[in-house]
Amino acid sequence: MGERPIAPTAPQLVLETDGDSQVMSPSRSYNVGRDPTGDIVLADPRVSWHHAVLHVGDGHWMLDDIGSTNGTWTQGHRVEHLDLGPGTTVRFGSPEDGPQATLTALPEPTTTARAPSALTSITGSYRPPTSVRPLPARVVRIGRATDNDLVVPDLSVSRHHAELRARPDGRYEIVDTGSHNGTYLNGQPVLQALVGPDDLVGIGHSMFCLVGDELQEFVDTGDIDLDVEGLVVRVAGGRELLDRVTFPVGQKCLLAVAGPSGSGKSTLLNALTGLRPADEGTVRYDGRDLYRDYAELRRRIGLVPQDDILHTQLTVRRALRYAAELRFPGDTAPAERAARVEEVIGELGLEQRADQVISSLSGGQRKRVSVALELLTKPSLLFLDEPTSGLDPGMDRSVMHMLRDLADDGRTVIVVTHSVLSLDLCDRLLLLAPGGKIAFYGPPGETLDFVGFTQWPEAFEAFENDTARDWAGQYRDSDAHRQYIANAMNKPRRSAETAPPPVKPPPPQGWWSQLGTLVRRYTTALAADRTFLAVMIALPFVMGAMAHALAGSKLDQNSALNALLILCVGGVLIGAANAVRELVKERVIYQRERAVGLSRSAYLCSKVVVLGTITVVQAVVLTMVGLAGVKLRPQGGSGVFLPPLAEITLAVALLSFTAMMLGLLISALVKKEEVTMPLLVLLAIVQVVFCGALLQLNGVPVLNQFSWLIPSRWALGAMAATLDLHAIVPGKLTDDPLFAHKQSIWLLDMGMLVVLSAILGFVVARLLRRHEPAIMRR
């Protein structure tokens, strides 16, 4: 397909309002009004919430009033539509004294502080500032709310986010004021830090720097470049999965990455997104080192993995609203979040399916929902891994058209694909050969001619059969390489010396808010899973009925051990079965949400709170059904501290909770959900064998010490201590120190269950860390 124009024909203009100025890019439109999430915010009450739109049409700037109450005015006349240019002055809400906006031409680059060379040295790109204001004499308050000195209309920014303070010594410092998504200095999170003339302060999608006596703001509106240079990824043994991969991706570009199996497509995707950084080379996001500044830039990157990043039991709208709660600051009003959700639903054409359960959607529609989830935070860079896998040709084409539209709207989109049906919709194709080498990079229409084939199957077959051909060397020596890579990569970069060494991130903001959202989302998802609900309700009744049948009317020499054993087995099965699938089935979701700011401890705690509550309730039902009407101590007497039934219920509940933590451990360890069921059976067998009801463990070296790691060993001990089991069932098996009818022994048995739960929780948290982006663990 032909080359796409790099930029619209209309010029950039500078819009001056109320002492502030903003550079207007012709690649996008600007919403004017009182809405703090708009592009140009006017706090005057005479201005409507959504007042007007500035945009480019027919090669020039124009303004459209969108039904404002008090009107838009120029030279004393009310206007519905106005063609704009340098020198135009407009008033909003009143022709005499309403807020005034004046348009001027962007100055030509000179040797001033705003010249491209100066910009390049500070920001790493040629982008001019979006707005310029004098440096503060004392304090500039920055945030989303309209009462700030500098309003940043970005939902990822907290209402009162940070302050830029002038110090007595003439220097400046940036102070985070408890923001949700953090304040960054040269890509690193800070709570309070000095700001120099070569430093970049990141807040949401905005970047601020001190230039001379000015505070310049650069807003990331999506028109960014991505430069990939010399990426090398090695595995054990020194084998290279990527071999010096270099290529540029321009603004509004749709890039397809294709190649045979084993050519390094997924490895490249992981390197570009920070999931697994390259061992050598750099990835530059609009001139900034992505790996170095990952803490800040990760929220501007959208990633749609091959597997769904959705709770498919939820409806489309509900899933997106939960995601918005997690990704936007806690001080974002519900109406603001809902408006953004509806905006994204409309953008991707999901209005008719917004209240439909995600699992009932077609594969292509589910992929649209996954993309919608990523678009909530307006990422500038969007990656997709095999989005058309398993789709029919028509749906394949539909998804690729969607990606084309997303790129045209002002994003850089990179899609890894096996499909060659819709490559004509892409601006560039990166064709990888086995070994992670570049076989071609350029317009898709030139690819087959370059590699010497007329059909894609022939080309892919040649990759496998013609192993002696130097694909990378042939391309490296070609005119296509010089045109599409070498010349395009020849640009200045930001100096690495300005970046400070990495510092420990500040504590996560909004932990309790995250926990509340996660608990509500998880509860809703489980409640919608009818199979889980049926098993959850039936299991304690079935196991309880079995225990009751074995117990009879009283616990005697023939029934006591069997009844307690069934209670142990039931408690273990209830807890472990609830949890054994819950982490592995959500692994892709966790990885993605963790990369954009999800707290690991909040995520784990949400599982513990919800599953723990369900498990304890089930354990109580199990015990009550199993022992209702049963005489627990036929020899007379009470429990150690409480009535026998209450103590046994506590023991079974704590055993079930510990087994639930053990189930989470298994779920964090395994790679596939299918493996969990065999391991659940094995877990139950181990609990039965080493609980102390079948084998004599006391005094047996190794076996006794190993049994200390088994939760059912301590639970059976607590129940035996409650009943004084040795008095009911005399013998060597029950003559176990852990079964003694003593307060200290009962407390030891119960305490060890608490200790095991805590240890398991710690280990699960460490295992969750393995599934996070590698760059976050450095």
Tab-separated table of N, CA and C in Angstrom, residues 266-382:
chain	number	residue	atom	x	y	z
A	266	SER	N	7.431	-13.280	19.784
A	266	SER	CA	6.996	-13.064	21.170
A	266	SER	C	8.132	-12.514	22.024
A	267	THR	N	9.349	-12.959	21.757
A	267	THR	CA	10.508	-12.427	22.487
A	267	THR	C	10.659	-10.937	22.240
A	268	LEU	N	10.463	-10.528	20.985
A	268	LEU	CA	10.543	-9.102	20.660
A	268	LEU	C	9.450	-8.325	21.381
A	269	LEU	N	8.233	-8.861	21.393
A	269	LEU	CA	7.134	-8.181	22.079
A	269	LEU	C	7.451	-8.004	23.555
A	270	ASN	N	7.986	-9.043	24.186
A	270	ASN	CA	8.342	-8.949	25.604
A	270	ASN	C	9.431	-7.909	25.832
A	271	ALA	N	10.373	-7.817	24.903
A	271	ALA	CA	11.448	-6.830	25.048
A	271	ALA	C	10.931	-5.411	24.869
A	272	LEU	N	9.992	-5.222	23.957
A	272	LEU	CA	9.473	-3.871	23.695
A	272	LEU	C	8.554	-3.376	24.803
A	273	THR	N	7.907	-4.302	25.512
A	273	THR	CA	6.961	-3.904	26.556
A	273	THR	C	7.563	-3.948	27.952
A	274	GLY	N	8.795	-4.428	28.083
A	274	GLY	CA	9.429	-4.492	29.389
A	274	GLY	C	9.121	-5.756	30.173
A	275	LEU	N	8.309	-6.675	29.615
A	275	LEU	CA	8.052	-7.928	30.316
A	275	LEU	C	9.331	-8.720	30.486
A	276	ARG	N	10.190	-8.669	29.456
A	276	ARG	CA	11.497	-9.319	29.527
A	276	ARG	C	12.456	-8.443	28.729
A	277	PRO	N	13.117	-7.461	29.392
A	277	PRO	CA	13.984	-6.531	28.676
A	277	PRO	C	15.109	-7.247	27.943
A	278	ALA	N	15.537	-6.643	26.867
A	278	ALA	CA	16.645	-7.206	26.095
A	278	ALA	C	17.929	-7.154	26.907
A	279	ASP	N	18.833	-8.092	26.613
A	279	ASP	CA	20.135	-8.116	27.291
A	279	ASP	C	21.043	-7.010	26.768
A	280	GLU	N	20.870	-6.635	25.514
A	280	GLU	CA	21.609	-5.530	24.921
A	280	GLU	C	20.650	-4.704	24.078
A	281	GLY	N	21.015	-3.431	23.870
A	281	GLY	CA	20.215	-2.572	23.019
A	281	GLY	C	19.294	-1.652	23.807
A	282	THR	N	18.630	-0.767	23.072
A	282	THR	CA	17.753	0.222	23.694
A	282	THR	C	16.410	0.283	22.964
A	283	VAL	N	15.395	0.665	23.723
A	283	VAL	CA	14.077	0.978	23.171
A	283	VAL	C	13.771	2.406	23.590
A	284	ARG	N	13.572	3.285	22.617
A	284	ARG	CA	13.370	4.701	22.922
A	284	ARG	C	11.938	5.108	22.598
A	285	TYR	N	11.244	5.523	23.634
A	285	TYR	CA	9.869	6.009	23.538
A	285	TYR	C	9.923	7.514	23.375
A	286	ASP	N	9.715	7.977	22.149
A	286	ASP	CA	9.767	9.412	21.853
A	286	ASP	C	11.062	10.037	22.363
A	287	GLY	N	12.155	9.345	22.156
A	287	GLY	CA	13.468	9.845	22.544
A	287	GLY	C	13.919	9.459	23.932
A	288	ARG	N	13.030	8.880	24.753
A	288	ARG	CA	13.374	8.517	26.130
A	288	ARG	C	13.623	7.027	26.226
A	289	ASP	N	14.598	6.651	27.033
A	289	ASP	CA	14.943	5.244	27.219
A	289	ASP	C	13.816	4.548	27.982
A	290	LEU	N	13.131	3.635	27.322
A	290	LEU	CA	11.979	2.981	27.924
A	290	LEU	C	12.368	2.181	29.152
A	291	TYR	N	13.480	1.469	29.093
A	291	TYR	CA	13.881	0.647	30.240
A	291	TYR	C	14.248	1.514	31.437
A	292	ARG	N	14.954	2.603	31.180
A	292	ARG	CA	15.376	3.475	32.279
A	292	ARG	C	14.187	4.195	32.899
A	293	ASP	N	13.250	4.633	32.059
A	293	ASP	CA	12.102	5.415	32.537
A	293	ASP	C	10.828	4.579	32.607
A	294	TYR	N	10.981	3.268	32.756
A	294	TYR	CA	9.826	2.367	32.669
A	294	TYR	C	8.779	2.664	33.739
A	295	ALA	N	9.220	3.024	34.942
A	295	ALA	CA	8.276	3.277	36.034
A	295	ALA	C	7.231	4.308	35.631
A	296	GLU	N	7.652	5.328	34.873
A	296	GLU	CA	6.714	6.356	34.427
A	296	GLU	C	6.003	5.976	33.140
A	297	LEU	N	6.765	5.462	32.163
A	297	LEU	CA	6.215	5.259	30.822
A	297	LEU	C	5.322	4.031	30.715
A	298	ARG	N	5.376	3.124	31.677
A	298	ARG	CA	4.594	1.893	31.564
A	298	ARG	C	3.101	2.178	31.453
A	299	ARG	N	2.622	3.280	32.030
A	299	ARG	CA	1.191	3.589	31.972
A	299	ARG	C	0.781	4.191	30.636
A	300	ARG	N	1.749	4.480	29.784
A	300	ARG	CA	1.422	4.979	28.446
A	300	ARG	C	1.492	3.865	27.408
A	301	ILE	N	1.693	2.646	27.877
A	301	ILE	CA	1.800	1.488	26.987
A	301	ILE	C	0.610	0.574	27.222
A	302	GLY	N	-0.097	0.232	26.162
A	302	GLY	CA	-1.178	-0.748	26.239
A	302	GLY	C	-0.712	-2.066	25.679
A	303	LEU	N	-1.086	-3.156	26.328
A	303	LEU	CA	-0.684	-4.490	25.883
A	303	LEU	C	-1.894	-5.403	25.911
A	304	VAL	N	-2.217	-5.995	24.771
A	304	VAL	CA	-3.307	-6.964	24.669
A	304	VAL	C	-2.676	-8.318	24.365
A	305	PRO	N	-2.512	-9.185	25.383
A	305	PRO	CA	-1.910	-10.504	25.133
A	305	PRO	C	-2.824	-11.374	24.286
A	306	GLN	N	-2.284	-12.528	23.881
A	306	GLN	CA	-3.090	-13.445	23.075
A	306	GLN	C	-4.282	-13.964	23.874
A	307	ASP	N	-4.060	-14.256	25.174
A	307	ASP	CA	-5.157	-14.684	26.034
A	307	ASP	C	-5.922	-13.466	26.535
A	308	ASP	N	-7.208	-13.658	26.809
A	308	ASP	CA	-8.046	-12.562	27.275
A	308	ASP	C	-7.549	-12.019	28.613
A	309	ILE	N	-7.551	-10.704	28.750
A	309	ILE	CA	-7.179	-10.063	30.021
A	309	ILE	C	-8.451	-9.589	30.716
A	310	LEU	N	-9.456	-10.458	30.693
A	310	LEU	CA	-10.783	-10.091	31.174
A	310	LEU	C	-11.340	-11.180	32.071
A	311	HIS	N	-12.184	-10.783	33.004
A	311	HIS	CA	-12.991	-11.740	33.754
A	311	HIS	C	-14.240	-11.993	32.911
A	312	THR	N	-14.245	-13.106	32.220
A	312	THR	CA	-15.275	-13.351	31.216
A	312	THR	C	-16.651	-13.592	31.811
A	313	GLN	N	-16.737	-13.749	33.155
A	313	GLN	CA	-18.056	-13.912	33.783
A	313	GLN	C	-18.798	-12.582	33.890
A	314	LEU	N	-18.084	-11.462	33.709
A	314	LEU	CA	-18.691	-10.140	33.866
A	314	LEU	C	-19.234	-9.623	32.546
A	315	THR	N	-20.099	-8.647	32.616
A	315	THR	CA	-20.548	-7.972	31.404
A	315	THR	C	-19.453	-7.010	30.942
A	316	VAL	N	-19.558	-6.585	29.695
A	316	VAL	CA	-18.545	-5.686	29.126
A	316	VAL	C	-18.444	-4.411	29.942
A	317	ARG	N	-19.577	-3.774	30.208
A	317	ARG	CA	-19.560	-2.491	30.923
A	317	ARG	C	-19.017	-2.652	32.335
A	318	ARG	N	-19.429	-3.707	33.032
A	318	ARG	CA	-18.974	-3.895	34.408
A	318	ARG	C	-17.474	-4.177	34.457
A	319	ALA	N	-16.973	-4.992	33.528
A	319	ALA	CA	-15.541	-5.287	33.502
A	319	ALA	C	-14.731	-4.020	33.266
A	320	LEU	N	-15.196	-3.174	32.350
A	320	LEU	CA	-14.477	-1.932	32.069
A	320	LEU	C	-14.554	-0.962	33.249
A	321	ARG	N	-15.671	-0.932	33.949
A	321	ARG	CA	-15.781	-0.027	35.088
A	321	ARG	C	-14.874	-0.453	36.237
A	322	TYR	N	-14.762	-1.759	36.478
A	322	TYR	CA	-13.818	-2.223	37.496
A	322	TYR	C	-12.391	-1.864	37.095
A	323	ALA	N	-12.060	-2.044	35.825
A	323	ALA	CA	-10.714	-1.693	35.358
A	323	ALA	C	-10.453	-0.201	35.536
A	324	ALA	N	-11.459	0.619	35.259
A	324	ALA	CA	-11.294	2.062	35.435
A	324	ALA	C	-11.059	2.413	36.896
A	325	GLU	N	-11.731	1.734	37.816
A	325	GLU	CA	-11.511	1.983	39.244
A	325	GLU	C	-10.069	1.685	39.636
A	326	LEU	N	-9.496	0.624	39.070
A	326	LEU	CA	-8.146	0.233	39.430
A	326	LEU	C	-7.102	1.158	38.815
A	327	ARG	N	-7.362	1.681	37.621
A	327	ARG	CA	-6.336	2.419	36.897
A	327	ARG	C	-6.398	3.925	37.117
A	328	PHE	N	-7.562	4.436	37.510
A	328	PHE	CA	-7.673	5.870	37.735
A	328	PHE	C	-7.569	6.177	39.228
A	329	PRO	N	-7.185	7.407	39.581
A	329	PRO	CA	-7.050	7.771	40.993
A	329	PRO	C	-8.347	7.590	41.763
A	330	GLY	N	-8.195	7.336	43.055
A	330	GLY	CA	-9.363	7.143	43.903
A	330	GLY	C	-10.236	8.372	44.017
A	331	ASP	N	-9.674	9.576	43.750
A	331	ASP	CA	-10.487	10.790	43.841
A	331	ASP	C	-11.221	11.103	42.537
A	332	THR	N	-11.144	10.180	41.569
A	332	THR	CA	-11.906	10.350	40.334
A	332	THR	C	-13.375	10.074	40.622
A	333	ALA	N	-14.229	10.972	40.249
A	333	ALA	CA	-15.656	10.802	40.504
A	333	ALA	C	-16.203	9.633	39.689
A	334	PRO	N	-17.155	8.887	40.260
A	334	PRO	CA	-17.755	7.780	39.492
A	334	PRO	C	-18.283	8.217	38.134
A	335	ALA	N	-18.833	9.425	38.063
A	335	ALA	CA	-19.362	9.914	36.788
A	335	ALA	C	-18.240	10.111	35.762
A	336	GLU	N	-17.058	10.548	36.235
A	336	GLU	CA	-15.927	10.723	35.329
A	336	GLU	C	-15.471	9.381	34.778
A	337	ARG	N	-15.366	8.387	35.664
A	337	ARG	CA	-14.954	7.057	35.205
A	337	ARG	C	-15.983	6.473	34.244
A	338	ALA	N	-17.252	6.600	34.602
A	338	ALA	CA	-18.304	6.047	33.748
A	338	ALA	C	-18.303	6.715	32.376
A	339	ALA	N	-18.048	8.017	32.354
A	339	ALA	CA	-18.016	8.726	31.074
A	339	ALA	C	-16.887	8.220	30.198
A	340	ARG	N	-15.737	7.963	30.802
A	340	ARG	CA	-14.608	7.443	30.023
A	340	ARG	C	-14.906	6.035	29.512
A	341	VAL	N	-15.541	5.222	30.336
A	341	VAL	CA	-15.915	3.865	29.907
A	341	VAL	C	-16.857	3.934	28.717
A	342	GLU	N	-17.868	4.798	28.794
A	342	GLU	CA	-18.825	4.904	27.692
A	342	GLU	C	-18.155	5.449	26.437
A	343	GLU	N	-17.178	6.341	26.617
A	343	GLU	CA	-16.451	6.883	25.476
A	343	GLU	C	-15.688	5.776	24.748
A	344	VAL	N	-15.036	4.907	25.513
A	344	VAL	CA	-14.277	3.819	24.906
A	344	VAL	C	-15.212	2.792	24.258
A	345	ILE	N	-16.316	2.494	24.920
A	345	ILE	CA	-17.304	1.570	24.349
A	345	ILE	C	-17.778	2.089	22.993
A	346	GLY	N	-18.040	3.391	22.924
A	346	GLY	CA	-18.452	3.976	21.653
A	346	GLY	C	-17.353	3.961	20.618
A	347	GLU	N	-16.118	4.207	21.036
A	347	GLU	CA	-14.994	4.251	20.112
A	347	GLU	C	-14.782	2.915	19.417
A	348	LEU	N	-15.044	1.823	20.124
A	348	LEU	CA	-14.826	0.491	19.554
A	348	LEU	C	-16.110	-0.182	19.092
A	349	GLY	N	-17.202	0.563	19.047
A	349	GLY	CA	-18.435	0.029	18.508
A	349	GLY	C	-19.044	-1.095	19.324
A	350	LEU	N	-18.969	-0.980	20.650
A	350	LEU	CA	-19.479	-2.029	21.532
A	350	LEU	C	-20.791	-1.652	22.211
A	351	GLU	N	-21.464	-0.617	21.718
A	351	GLU	CA	-22.681	-0.140	22.392
A	351	GLU	C	-23.742	-1.239	22.501
A	352	GLN	N	-23.897	-2.026	21.445
A	352	GLN	CA	-24.958	-3.036	21.435
A	352	GLN	C	-24.627	-4.237	22.327
A	353	ARG	N	-23.360	-4.358	22.747
A	353	ARG	CA	-22.939	-5.515	23.529
A	353	ARG	C	-22.440	-5.125	24.916
A	354	ALA	N	-22.668	-3.871	25.311
A	354	ALA	CA	-22.111	-3.368	26.560
A	354	ALA	C	-22.631	-4.115	27.780
A	355	ASP	N	-23.871	-4.605	27.727
A	355	ASP	CA	-24.451	-5.309	28.872
A	355	ASP	C	-24.488	-6.814	28.657
A	356	GLN	N	-23.698	-7.286	27.723
A	356	GLN	CA	-23.618	-8.713	27.433
A	356	GLN	C	-22.445	-9.319	28.207
A	357	VAL	N	-22.623	-10.559	28.682
A	357	VAL	CA	-21.549	-11.252	29.384
A	357	VAL	C	-20.420	-11.530	28.399
A	358	ILE	N	-19.195	-11.276	28.806
A	358	ILE	CA	-18.054	-11.360	27.894
A	358	ILE	C	-17.893	-12.774	27.333
A	359	SER	N	-18.146	-13.794	28.156
A	359	SER	CA	-17.970	-15.174	27.685
A	359	SER	C	-18.913	-15.523	26.546
A	360	SER	N	-19.997	-14.764	26.372
A	360	SER	CA	-20.956	-15.051	25.310
A	360	SER	C	-20.609	-14.346	24.001
A	361	LEU	N	-19.560	-13.515	24.000
A	361	LEU	CA	-19.172	-12.789	22.797
A	361	LEU	C	-18.347	-13.669	21.868
A	362	SER	N	-18.309	-13.284	20.605
A	362	SER	CA	-17.434	-13.975	19.657
A	362	SER	C	-15.980	-13.626	19.951
A	363	GLY	N	-15.066	-14.381	19.339
A	363	GLY	CA	-13.645	-14.141	19.583
A	363	GLY	C	-13.217	-12.744	19.197
A	364	GLY	N	-13.713	-12.251	18.060
A	364	GLY	CA	-13.353	-10.903	17.630
A	364	GLY	C	-13.893	-9.834	18.559
A	365	GLN	N	-15.127	-10.020	19.052
A	365	GLN	CA	-15.708	-9.035	19.974
A	365	GLN	C	-14.983	-9.054	21.316
A	366	ARG	N	-14.582	-10.239	21.790
A	366	ARG	CA	-13.802	-10.288	23.045
A	366	ARG	C	-12.486	-9.541	22.883
A	367	LYS	N	-11.889	-9.669	21.692
A	367	LYS	CA	-10.637	-8.944	21.465
A	367	LYS	C	-10.883	-7.440	21.493
A	368	ARG	N	-12.020	-7.003	20.972
A	368	ARG	CA	-12.349	-5.580	21.035
A	368	ARG	C	-12.484	-5.113	22.487
A	369	VAL	N	-13.069	-5.960	23.322
A	369	VAL	CA	-13.222	-5.591	24.733
A	369	VAL	C	-11.852	-5.497	25.394
A	370	SER	N	-10.947	-6.421	25.067
A	370	SER	CA	-9.586	-6.363	25.619
A	370	SER	C	-8.899	-5.071	25.199
A	371	VAL	N	-9.079	-4.685	23.946
A	371	VAL	CA	-8.499	-3.426	23.472
A	371	VAL	C	-9.143	-2.246	24.195
A	372	ALA	N	-10.465	-2.314	24.387
A	372	ALA	CA	-11.167	-1.233	25.086
A	372	ALA	C	-10.613	-1.044	26.486
A	373	LEU	N	-10.326	-2.139	27.161
A	373	LEU	CA	-9.773	-2.055	28.510
A	373	LEU	C	-8.451	-1.293	28.502
A	374	GLU	N	-7.611	-1.549	27.497
A	374	GLU	CA	-6.321	-0.861	27.426
A	374	GLU	C	-6.475	0.606	27.040
A	375	LEU	N	-7.505	0.916	26.271
A	375	LEU	CA	-7.677	2.304	25.818
A	375	LEU	C	-8.210	3.222	26.902
A	376	LEU	N	-8.640	2.674	28.031
A	376	LEU	CA	-9.177	3.522	29.098
A	376	LEU	C	-8.211	4.619	29.499
A	377	THR	N	-6.931	4.280	29.586
A	377	THR	CA	-5.932	5.242	30.042
A	377	THR	C	-5.254	5.983	28.889
A	378	LYS	N	-5.815	5.892	27.693
A	378	LYS	CA	-5.315	6.602	26.508
A	378	LYS	C	-3.826	6.332	26.263
A	379	PRO	N	-3.449	5.059	26.061
A	379	PRO	CA	-2.040	4.778	25.795
A	379	PRO	C	-1.619	5.312	24.436
A	380	SER	N	-0.376	5.742	24.341
A	380	SER	CA	0.158	6.222	23.071
A	380	SER	C	0.741	5.079	22.251
A	381	LEU	N	1.106	4.008	22.922
A	381	LEU	CA	1.747	2.876	22.275
A	381	LEU	C	0.946	1.626	22.621
A	382	LEU	N	0.426	0.942	21.607
A	382	LEU	CA	-0.441	-0.211	21.828
A	382	LEU	C	0.165	-1.441	21.168
